[in-house]
Amino acid sequence: MSQAPPFGTICAMSPAMPTAAVAPALSEELLRRFDTPGPRYTSYPTADRFVEAFGPVEALGALQQRAQGATVGGRGLLSLYVHIPFCESVCYYCACNKVITRHHERATEYLDALEREVGLVRSAMGGSAQPVTQLHFGGGSPTFLSDAEIDRVMASLRGAFRLAPGAELSIEVDPRTVTPQRLEHLRQAGFNRISFGVQDFDPKVQQAVHRVQSFEMVRELMKSARSLGFESINADLIYGLPRQTADSFERTVAQIGELRPDRIALYAYAHLPQRFKPQRRIVSAELPTAADRVAMLGGAIAGFLARGYSYIGMDHFALPGDALAVAKRQGRLHRNFQGYSTQPDCDIIGLGVSAIGRVGPAYMQNAKTLPEYYDALRQGQLPVVRGIALTRDDLLRRAVIMALMCQGRVEFESIELAHLIDFRKVFASELQQLEPLVEGGLVEIEPGAIQVTATGWYVVRAIAMVFDRYLREDKLRERFSRII
Ligand code: SF4
């Protein structure tokens, strides 16, 4: 594993990235102007733009075309995402697609269906074992599965695909569901990256969100993971939760700093109780104010930078020796449904209920409920229910938005060469729309490039949104989370 390296220099970062010396401030006024609801751009077009006209037939066609070599993204690399939806108890902030149950026997029917899906995908791809360089288990809680069930899934995947030597095999872990022995089993099963859902260490906050797990427990597990040789250990945190204060969150940041995971994902809590039922159990009056949230974000960024972490982008930090930080410095960072990635833009096969995939110039999503998912597979059909075939305009805008989200910079010439356009002509109106952000000091427009400033990283989504064609006439922005 990439052992936690010593405090490293951050001077190799892009000069516009926040550094320990310059933790940027976002004024109340800028916040009011630019903290609007917006997508996180793990894809463009975003998943809410997928349409039902793209279904199993179209998905099958995309897989078959890939098998024939017609549309192979990312130099032929393939990534797998496996969604395990079950959790034993609900966290009140949750916005994931999950099924709350204590009945572990429900996993058997699910794994039967998953195996059928793996078989269908394999035969659609020509029946030969495709090389896979990245595999991610997410959820829900993948560790709801027993060790034997995890082995069963891995055996099915290894039977259908060829896991390349050195492939990244990662898994999300709910600390409450594992022991050091279980981590050892995951390591033996081949996982080399692990992500712990921490969120906050303050007991009052944990009670308010119905997710109680002690600092000591997480410390013990991270220590075990490290000694077991996991190459990268991630911790997820959330700010904006009920009962959090700038001071309490600073303590959590300090505790995480002490554990020294290789990567930290810091998410903003999106309170959308009308969309996500568990959130109705959160007491709105206990939520921090917008100003508190800015203080928490600013404090966390400054805290992690001061502890030697590099700022990767919107919501990620990594130790300078971690592959993500190295990719950032070398301009090789990408973004996919799991967030930032070192993997080149490659095809992704999404397996399991609600999983999203990307094959060639198309995105596709599986059925969101278990009955629908099971039903499709019983009929021998891919369980895809929605998707989108990208147009030339989508591909062009995706390139611009991903450059902003990953590098904080768009070089006109590279977009012009790749898409055969005149950037200033095609995006004349967008460049004009950027003016208020330029005035706010969030972005700079150079003769041949757009550069996100250090402060602009706080609202990089707002900058990307300018290039999102689908948002133009959209009157329903409130369905997205706020940017900060
Ligand atoms: S946050 Fe994670 S563990 Fe909690 S209910 Fe949602 S999916 Fe399950």
mmCIF file of C-alpha atoms in Angstrom, residues 87-411:
data_model
loop_
_atom_site.group_PDB
_atom_site.id
_atom_site.type_symbol
_atom_site.label_atom_id
_atom_site.label_comp_id
_atom_site.label_asym_id
_atom_site.label_seq_id
_atom_site.Cartn_x
_atom_site.Cartn_y
_atom_site.Cartn_z
ATOM 1 C CA CYS A 87 -28.296 -1.971 5.139
ATOM 2 C CA GLU A 88 -29.279 -3.139 8.610
ATOM 3 C CA SER A 89 -30.336 0.269 9.864
ATOM 4 C CA VAL A 90 -31.046 3.598 8.279
ATOM 5 C CA CYS A 91 -28.878 6.697 8.589
ATOM 6 C CA TYR A 92 -31.207 9.683 8.566
ATOM 7 C CA TYR A 93 -29.120 11.722 6.122
ATOM 8 C CA CYS A 94 -29.128 8.916 3.540
ATOM 9 C CA ALA A 95 -29.876 9.675 -0.096
ATOM 10 C CA CYS A 96 -28.584 6.357 -1.481
ATOM 11 C CA ASN A 97 -30.588 3.641 -3.139
ATOM 12 C CA LYS A 98 -30.831 1.121 -0.325
ATOM 13 C CA VAL A 99 -33.076 -1.493 1.253
ATOM 14 C CA ILE A 100 -33.199 -1.509 5.051
ATOM 15 C CA THR A 101 -33.513 -5.034 6.426
ATOM 16 C CA ARG A 102 -32.168 -7.279 9.129
ATOM 17 C CA HIS A 103 -33.058 -10.342 7.073
ATOM 18 C CA HIS A 104 -29.693 -11.373 5.741
ATOM 19 C CA GLU A 105 -31.239 -14.264 3.837
ATOM 20 C CA ARG A 106 -32.574 -11.673 1.378
ATOM 21 C CA ALA A 107 -29.067 -11.464 -0.038
ATOM 22 C CA THR A 108 -29.382 -14.933 -1.597
ATOM 23 C CA GLU A 109 -32.111 -13.942 -4.052
ATOM 24 C CA TYR A 110 -30.168 -10.791 -4.844
ATOM 25 C CA LEU A 111 -26.945 -12.641 -5.585
ATOM 26 C CA ASP A 112 -28.844 -15.105 -7.806
ATOM 27 C CA ALA A 113 -30.098 -12.145 -9.836
ATOM 28 C CA LEU A 114 -26.685 -10.483 -9.882
ATOM 29 C CA GLU A 115 -25.157 -13.662 -11.293
ATOM 30 C CA ARG A 116 -27.784 -13.728 -14.023
ATOM 31 C CA GLU A 117 -26.968 -10.127 -14.869
ATOM 32 C CA VAL A 118 -23.228 -10.867 -15.015
ATOM 33 C CA GLY A 119 -23.965 -13.755 -17.411
ATOM 34 C CA LEU A 120 -26.118 -11.556 -19.670
ATOM 35 C CA VAL A 121 -23.490 -8.811 -19.801
ATOM 36 C CA ARG A 122 -20.768 -11.284 -20.587
ATOM 37 C CA SER A 123 -22.656 -12.855 -23.454
ATOM 38 C CA ALA A 124 -23.643 -9.406 -24.803
ATOM 39 C CA MET A 125 -19.954 -8.565 -24.858
ATOM 40 C CA GLY A 126 -19.164 -11.531 -27.044
ATOM 41 C CA GLY A 127 -18.687 -14.193 -24.396
ATOM 42 C CA SER A 128 -14.979 -13.607 -23.879
ATOM 43 C CA ALA A 129 -13.583 -12.477 -20.540
ATOM 44 C CA GLN A 130 -12.967 -8.733 -20.869
ATOM 45 C CA PRO A 131 -10.005 -7.309 -18.956
ATOM 46 C CA VAL A 132 -11.059 -5.187 -15.987
ATOM 47 C CA THR A 133 -8.760 -2.630 -14.406
ATOM 48 C CA GLN A 134 -11.121 -1.269 -11.751
ATOM 49 C CA LEU A 135 -13.829 -2.809 -9.621
ATOM 50 C CA HIS A 136 -15.864 -1.025 -6.993
ATOM 51 C CA PHE A 137 -18.393 -2.428 -4.525
ATOM 52 C CA GLY A 138 -20.810 0.236 -3.316
ATOM 53 C CA GLY A 139 -24.191 0.436 -1.706
ATOM 54 C CA GLY A 140 -26.105 0.325 0.527
ATOM 55 C CA SER A 141 -23.581 -1.573 2.569
ATOM 56 C CA PRO A 142 -21.524 -4.140 0.638
ATOM 57 C CA THR A 143 -20.448 -5.568 4.000
ATOM 58 C CA PHE A 144 -24.073 -6.496 4.706
ATOM 59 C CA LEU A 145 -22.979 -9.599 2.766
ATOM 60 C CA SER A 146 -21.264 -12.372 4.690
ATOM 61 C CA ASP A 147 -17.696 -13.343 3.832
ATOM 62 C CA ALA A 148 -18.994 -16.362 1.908
ATOM 63 C CA GLU A 149 -21.409 -14.175 -0.069
ATOM 64 C CA ILE A 150 -18.643 -11.732 -0.966
ATOM 65 C CA ASP A 151 -16.580 -14.704 -2.172
ATOM 66 C CA ARG A 152 -19.549 -15.823 -4.234
ATOM 67 C CA VAL A 153 -19.813 -12.438 -6.001
ATOM 68 C CA MET A 154 -16.072 -12.309 -6.586
ATOM 69 C CA ALA A 155 -16.088 -15.824 -8.053
ATOM 70 C CA SER A 156 -18.898 -14.870 -10.409
ATOM 71 C CA LEU A 157 -17.032 -11.737 -11.546
ATOM 72 C CA ARG A 158 -13.731 -13.567 -11.940
ATOM 73 C CA GLY A 159 -15.529 -16.196 -14.009
ATOM 74 C CA ALA A 160 -16.955 -13.617 -16.388
ATOM 75 C CA PHE A 161 -14.229 -10.983 -16.549
ATOM 76 C CA ARG A 162 -10.456 -10.999 -16.375
ATOM 77 C CA LEU A 163 -9.268 -8.886 -13.442
ATOM 78 C CA ALA A 164 -6.048 -7.360 -14.771
ATOM 79 C CA PRO A 165 -2.896 -7.585 -12.664
ATOM 80 C CA GLY A 166 -2.705 -4.480 -10.506
ATOM 81 C CA ALA A 167 -6.431 -3.741 -10.933
ATOM 82 C CA GLU A 168 -7.953 -1.411 -8.328
ATOM 83 C CA LEU A 169 -10.432 -3.402 -6.280
ATOM 84 C CA SER A 170 -12.262 -1.164 -3.838
ATOM 85 C CA ILE A 171 -15.074 -1.603 -1.370
ATOM 86 C CA GLU A 172 -17.170 0.718 0.794
ATOM 87 C CA VAL A 173 -17.268 -0.372 4.406
ATOM 88 C CA ASP A 174 -19.683 0.560 7.159
ATOM 89 C CA PRO A 175 -17.423 0.338 10.246
ATOM 90 C CA ARG A 176 -20.334 -1.027 12.281
ATOM 91 C CA THR A 177 -20.516 -4.132 10.094
ATOM 92 C CA VAL A 178 -16.895 -5.308 10.115
ATOM 93 C CA THR A 179 -14.150 -6.539 12.412
ATOM 94 C CA PRO A 180 -10.410 -6.738 11.764
ATOM 95 C CA GLN A 181 -11.011 -10.402 10.837
ATOM 96 C CA ARG A 182 -13.561 -9.414 8.221
ATOM 97 C CA LEU A 183 -11.127 -6.859 6.797
ATOM 98 C CA GLU A 184 -8.567 -9.641 6.504
ATOM 99 C CA HIS A 185 -11.089 -11.651 4.545
ATOM 100 C CA LEU A 186 -11.751 -8.726 2.192
ATOM 101 C CA ARG A 187 -8.027 -8.422 1.597
ATOM 102 C CA GLN A 188 -7.807 -12.132 0.822
ATOM 103 C CA ALA A 189 -10.746 -11.780 -1.555
ATOM 104 C CA GLY A 190 -8.560 -9.368 -3.535
ATOM 105 C CA PHE A 191 -9.695 -5.923 -2.399
ATOM 106 C CA ASN A 192 -6.785 -3.492 -2.236
ATOM 107 C CA ARG A 193 -8.662 -0.238 -1.543
ATOM 108 C CA ILE A 194 -11.117 0.431 1.190
ATOM 109 C CA SER A 195 -13.411 3.285 2.061
ATOM 110 C CA PHE A 196 -14.821 3.826 5.558
ATOM 111 C CA GLY A 197 -18.037 5.756 6.046
ATOM 112 C CA VAL A 198 -17.214 7.992 9.027
ATOM 113 C CA GLN A 199 -19.256 11.189 8.486
ATOM 114 C CA ASP A 200 -18.654 12.739 11.947
ATOM 115 C CA PHE A 201 -17.153 11.592 15.242
ATOM 116 C CA ASP A 202 -19.233 13.773 17.537
ATOM 117 C CA PRO A 203 -21.588 11.509 19.550
ATOM 118 C CA LYS A 204 -24.356 14.150 19.542
ATOM 119 C CA VAL A 205 -24.230 14.394 15.763
ATOM 120 C CA GLN A 206 -24.085 10.603 15.423
ATOM 121 C CA GLN A 207 -27.214 10.255 17.530
ATOM 122 C CA ALA A 208 -29.016 12.931 15.518
ATOM 123 C CA VAL A 209 -28.356 11.008 12.285
ATOM 124 C CA HIS A 210 -28.840 7.522 13.759
ATOM 125 C CA ARG A 211 -25.347 6.287 13.005
ATOM 126 C CA VAL A 212 -23.344 5.666 16.152
ATOM 127 C CA GLN A 213 -19.772 4.414 15.770
ATOM 128 C CA SER A 214 -16.922 5.379 18.035
ATOM 129 C CA PHE A 215 -13.643 6.979 17.104
ATOM 130 C CA GLU A 216 -11.835 4.077 18.780
ATOM 131 C CA MET A 217 -13.649 1.534 16.594
ATOM 132 C CA VAL A 218 -12.750 3.362 13.385
ATOM 133 C CA ARG A 219 -9.162 3.849 14.586
ATOM 134 C CA GLU A 220 -8.832 0.107 15.221
ATOM 135 C CA LEU A 221 -10.231 -0.775 11.794
ATOM 136 C CA MET A 222 -8.032 1.703 9.941
ATOM 137 C CA LYS A 223 -5.013 0.379 11.776
ATOM 138 C CA SER A 224 -5.932 -3.161 10.739
ATOM 139 C CA ALA A 225 -6.559 -2.111 7.145
ATOM 140 C CA ARG A 226 -3.152 -0.509 7.039
ATOM 141 C CA SER A 227 -1.373 -3.530 8.450
ATOM 142 C CA LEU A 228 -3.267 -5.784 6.031
ATOM 143 C CA GLY A 229 -1.727 -3.863 3.146
ATOM 144 C CA PHE A 230 -4.723 -2.056 1.659
ATOM 145 C CA GLU A 231 -3.083 0.290 -0.847
ATOM 146 C CA SER A 232 -5.428 3.174 -0.242
ATOM 147 C CA ILE A 233 -7.684 3.913 2.703
ATOM 148 C CA ASN A 234 -10.431 6.487 2.326
ATOM 149 C CA ALA A 235 -12.650 8.142 4.907
ATOM 150 C CA ASP A 236 -15.945 9.794 4.014
ATOM 151 C CA LEU A 237 -17.038 12.821 6.029
ATOM 152 C CA ILE A 238 -20.182 14.932 5.792
ATOM 153 C CA TYR A 239 -20.606 18.539 6.874
ATOM 154 C CA GLY A 240 -23.923 20.296 7.312
ATOM 155 C CA LEU A 241 -25.404 17.544 9.523
ATOM 156 C CA PRO A 242 -27.719 18.329 12.451
ATOM 157 C CA ARG A 243 -26.023 19.490 15.668
ATOM 158 C CA GLN A 244 -22.720 20.078 13.888
ATOM 159 C CA THR A 245 -20.927 23.328 14.673
ATOM 160 C CA ALA A 246 -17.746 24.766 13.235
ATOM 161 C CA ASP A 247 -16.003 23.803 16.505
ATOM 162 C CA SER A 248 -17.367 20.268 16.665
ATOM 163 C CA PHE A 249 -16.479 19.632 13.044
ATOM 164 C CA GLU A 250 -12.991 20.966 13.611
ATOM 165 C CA ARG A 251 -12.578 18.234 16.241
ATOM 166 C CA THR A 252 -13.711 15.595 13.733
ATOM 167 C CA VAL A 253 -11.248 16.977 11.174
ATOM 168 C CA ALA A 254 -8.459 16.770 13.783
ATOM 169 C CA GLN A 255 -9.419 13.179 14.661
ATOM 170 C CA ILE A 256 -9.431 12.138 11.007
ATOM 171 C CA GLY A 257 -6.078 13.874 10.606
ATOM 172 C CA GLU A 258 -4.806 11.696 13.441
ATOM 173 C CA LEU A 259 -5.965 8.506 11.649
ATOM 174 C CA ARG A 260 -4.288 9.696 8.478
ATOM 175 C CA PRO A 261 -6.305 7.957 5.766
ATOM 176 C CA ASP A 262 -4.746 8.262 2.302
ATOM 177 C CA ARG A 263 -7.871 9.942 0.989
ATOM 178 C CA ILE A 264 -10.699 11.974 2.460
ATOM 179 C CA ALA A 265 -14.008 12.661 0.771
ATOM 180 C CA LEU A 266 -15.816 15.607 2.337
ATOM 181 C CA TYR A 267 -19.420 15.863 1.261
ATOM 182 C CA ALA A 268 -21.976 18.574 1.858
ATOM 183 C CA TYR A 269 -25.184 17.241 3.380
ATOM 184 C CA ALA A 270 -28.097 17.932 1.052
ATOM 185 C CA HIS A 271 -31.302 18.259 3.059
ATOM 186 C CA LEU A 272 -34.032 17.260 0.620
ATOM 187 C CA PRO A 273 -36.649 15.596 2.847
ATOM 188 C CA GLN A 274 -39.297 15.834 0.127
ATOM 189 C CA ARG A 275 -37.133 13.510 -2.017
ATOM 190 C CA PHE A 276 -35.437 11.308 0.591
ATOM 191 C CA LYS A 277 -37.761 9.874 3.209
ATOM 192 C CA PRO A 278 -35.163 9.103 5.941
ATOM 193 C CA GLN A 279 -34.254 12.794 6.013
ATOM 194 C CA ARG A 280 -37.717 13.599 7.378
ATOM 195 C CA ARG A 281 -36.441 12.279 10.706
ATOM 196 C CA ILE A 282 -33.828 15.007 10.842
ATOM 197 C CA VAL A 283 -34.862 17.977 12.971
ATOM 198 C CA SER A 284 -34.541 20.958 10.630
ATOM 199 C CA ALA A 285 -33.999 23.351 13.539
ATOM 200 C CA GLU A 286 -30.825 21.415 14.404
ATOM 201 C CA LEU A 287 -29.266 21.947 10.987
ATOM 202 C CA PRO A 288 -26.365 24.393 10.812
ATOM 203 C CA THR A 289 -26.931 27.724 9.064
ATOM 204 C CA ALA A 290 -25.449 28.536 5.659
ATOM 205 C CA ALA A 291 -22.787 30.632 7.382
ATOM 206 C CA ASP A 292 -21.920 27.689 9.683
ATOM 207 C CA ARG A 293 -21.599 25.430 6.660
ATOM 208 C CA VAL A 294 -19.177 27.830 4.996
ATOM 209 C CA ALA A 295 -17.174 27.996 8.238
ATOM 210 C CA MET A 296 -17.104 24.178 8.419
ATOM 211 C CA LEU A 297 -16.018 23.809 4.807
ATOM 212 C CA GLY A 298 -13.385 26.534 5.111
ATOM 213 C CA GLY A 299 -12.163 25.088 8.418
ATOM 214 C CA ALA A 300 -11.986 21.558 7.008
ATOM 215 C CA ILE A 301 -10.097 22.644 3.883
ATOM 216 C CA ALA A 302 -7.628 24.642 5.982
ATOM 217 C CA GLY A 303 -7.373 21.777 8.504
ATOM 218 C CA PHE A 304 -6.595 19.113 5.921
ATOM 219 C CA LEU A 305 -4.162 21.318 4.009
ATOM 220 C CA ALA A 306 -2.355 22.130 7.247
ATOM 221 C CA ARG A 307 -2.059 18.398 7.907
ATOM 222 C CA GLY A 308 -0.312 17.823 4.580
ATOM 223 C CA TYR A 309 -3.243 16.756 2.420
ATOM 224 C CA SER A 310 -3.549 17.926 -1.169
ATOM 225 C CA TYR A 311 -6.838 19.381 -2.339
ATOM 226 C CA ILE A 312 -7.974 17.238 -5.242
ATOM 227 C CA GLY A 313 -11.128 19.066 -6.189
ATOM 228 C CA MET A 314 -14.670 19.796 -5.132
ATOM 229 C CA ASP A 315 -14.850 17.336 -2.249
ATOM 230 C CA HIS A 316 -11.695 15.227 -2.157
ATOM 231 C CA PHE A 317 -8.330 15.406 -0.409
ATOM 232 C CA ALA A 318 -5.406 12.996 -0.611
ATOM 233 C CA LEU A 319 -1.960 12.622 0.850
ATOM 234 C CA PRO A 320 0.595 13.842 -1.709
ATOM 235 C CA GLY A 321 1.896 10.305 -2.392
ATOM 236 C CA ASP A 322 -1.555 8.844 -3.029
ATOM 237 C CA ALA A 323 -2.358 7.955 -6.649
ATOM 238 C CA LEU A 324 -5.168 10.531 -6.721
ATOM 239 C CA ALA A 325 -2.862 13.394 -5.718
ATOM 240 C CA VAL A 326 -0.214 12.224 -8.190
ATOM 241 C CA ALA A 327 -2.834 12.058 -10.977
ATOM 242 C CA LYS A 328 -4.010 15.552 -10.052
ATOM 243 C CA ARG A 329 -0.487 16.967 -10.303
ATOM 244 C CA GLN A 330 0.057 15.234 -13.632
ATOM 245 C CA GLY A 331 -3.279 16.386 -15.087
ATOM 246 C CA ARG A 332 -4.561 12.801 -15.321
ATOM 247 C CA LEU A 333 -7.542 13.116 -13.030
ATOM 248 C CA HIS A 334 -10.950 11.898 -14.166
ATOM 249 C CA ARG A 335 -14.410 11.885 -12.718
ATOM 250 C CA ASN A 336 -16.905 9.058 -12.705
ATOM 251 C CA PHE A 337 -19.962 8.010 -10.724
ATOM 252 C CA GLN A 338 -17.864 7.340 -7.620
ATOM 253 C CA GLY A 339 -16.227 10.778 -7.727
ATOM 254 C CA TYR A 340 -12.624 11.492 -8.721
ATOM 255 C CA SER A 341 -10.623 8.664 -10.242
ATOM 256 C CA THR A 342 -7.160 7.981 -11.617
ATOM 257 C CA GLN A 343 -8.658 5.682 -14.222
ATOM 258 C CA PRO A 344 -8.797 7.152 -17.759
ATOM 259 C CA ASP A 345 -12.291 7.829 -19.063
ATOM 260 C CA CYS A 346 -13.313 4.238 -19.533
ATOM 261 C CA ASP A 347 -16.398 2.146 -20.021
ATOM 262 C CA ILE A 348 -18.169 1.202 -16.805
ATOM 263 C CA ILE A 349 -20.445 -1.773 -16.377
ATOM 264 C CA GLY A 350 -22.952 -1.093 -13.590
ATOM 265 C CA LEU A 351 -24.218 -4.288 -11.959
ATOM 266 C CA GLY A 352 -27.026 -4.538 -9.459
ATOM 267 C CA VAL A 353 -30.149 -2.598 -8.656
ATOM 268 C CA SER A 354 -29.979 1.123 -9.632
ATOM 269 C CA ALA A 355 -26.369 0.785 -10.864
ATOM 270 C CA ILE A 356 -25.283 3.228 -13.563
ATOM 271 C CA GLY A 357 -22.963 2.274 -16.394
ATOM 272 C CA ARG A 358 -21.315 3.964 -19.308
ATOM 273 C CA VAL A 359 -20.534 2.195 -22.554
ATOM 274 C CA GLY A 360 -19.099 4.147 -25.485
ATOM 275 C CA PRO A 361 -21.105 7.344 -25.934
ATOM 276 C CA ALA A 362 -24.013 6.123 -23.778
ATOM 277 C CA TYR A 363 -25.038 6.072 -20.121
ATOM 278 C CA MET A 364 -27.477 3.518 -18.749
ATOM 279 C CA GLN A 365 -29.125 2.826 -15.397
ATOM 280 C CA ASN A 366 -30.639 -0.332 -13.956
ATOM 281 C CA ALA A 367 -34.081 -0.605 -12.355
ATOM 282 C CA LYS A 368 -34.232 1.201 -9.015
ATOM 283 C CA THR A 369 -36.405 -1.288 -7.155
ATOM 284 C CA LEU A 370 -35.727 -4.941 -6.397
ATOM 285 C CA PRO A 371 -39.014 -6.265 -7.870
ATOM 286 C CA GLU A 372 -38.335 -4.510 -11.202
ATOM 287 C CA TYR A 373 -34.701 -5.622 -11.184
ATOM 288 C CA TYR A 374 -35.599 -9.261 -10.441
ATOM 289 C CA ASP A 375 -38.402 -9.235 -12.972
ATOM 290 C CA ALA A 376 -36.213 -8.123 -15.876
ATOM 291 C CA LEU A 377 -33.590 -10.749 -15.088
ATOM 292 C CA ARG A 378 -36.190 -13.502 -14.747
ATOM 293 C CA GLN A 379 -37.217 -12.654 -18.282
ATOM 294 C CA GLY A 380 -33.607 -12.964 -19.402
ATOM 295 C CA GLN A 381 -33.389 -9.256 -20.095
ATOM 296 C CA LEU A 382 -30.799 -6.663 -19.067
ATOM 297 C CA PRO A 383 -32.387 -4.726 -16.163
ATOM 298 C CA VAL A 384 -31.659 -1.325 -17.767
ATOM 299 C CA VAL A 385 -34.623 1.042 -17.499
ATOM 300 C CA ARG A 386 -33.183 4.431 -18.438
ATOM 301 C CA GLY A 387 -30.228 5.887 -20.241
ATOM 302 C CA ILE A 388 -29.033 8.332 -22.807
ATOM 303 C CA ALA A 389 -27.057 8.203 -26.047
ATOM 304 C CA LEU A 390 -24.805 11.236 -26.034
ATOM 305 C CA THR A 391 -24.969 13.716 -28.911
ATOM 306 C CA ARG A 392 -21.921 15.551 -30.271
ATOM 307 C CA ASP A 393 -22.973 18.553 -28.221
ATOM 308 C CA ASP A 394 -23.161 16.409 -25.054
ATOM 309 C CA LEU A 395 -19.657 15.033 -25.691
ATOM 310 C CA LEU A 396 -18.266 18.524 -26.231
ATOM 311 C CA ARG A 397 -19.885 19.946 -23.087
ATOM 312 C CA ARG A 398 -18.882 16.887 -21.080
ATOM 313 C CA ALA A 399 -15.233 17.538 -22.030
ATOM 314 C CA VAL A 400 -15.495 21.169 -20.869
ATOM 315 C CA ILE A 401 -17.334 20.347 -17.626
ATOM 316 C CA MET A 402 -14.961 17.508 -16.704
ATOM 317 C CA ALA A 403 -11.927 19.728 -17.391
ATOM 318 C CA LEU A 404 -13.386 22.301 -14.983
ATOM 319 C CA MET A 405 -14.265 19.716 -12.332
ATOM 320 C CA CYS A 406 -10.948 17.835 -12.558
ATOM 321 C CA GLN A 407 -8.319 20.402 -13.518
ATOM 322 C CA GLY A 408 -10.070 23.670 -12.746
ATOM 323 C CA ARG A 409 -8.918 24.761 -16.180
ATOM 324 C CA VAL A 410 -10.155 24.513 -19.736
ATOM 325 C CA GLU A 411 -7.618 25.002 -22.521
#
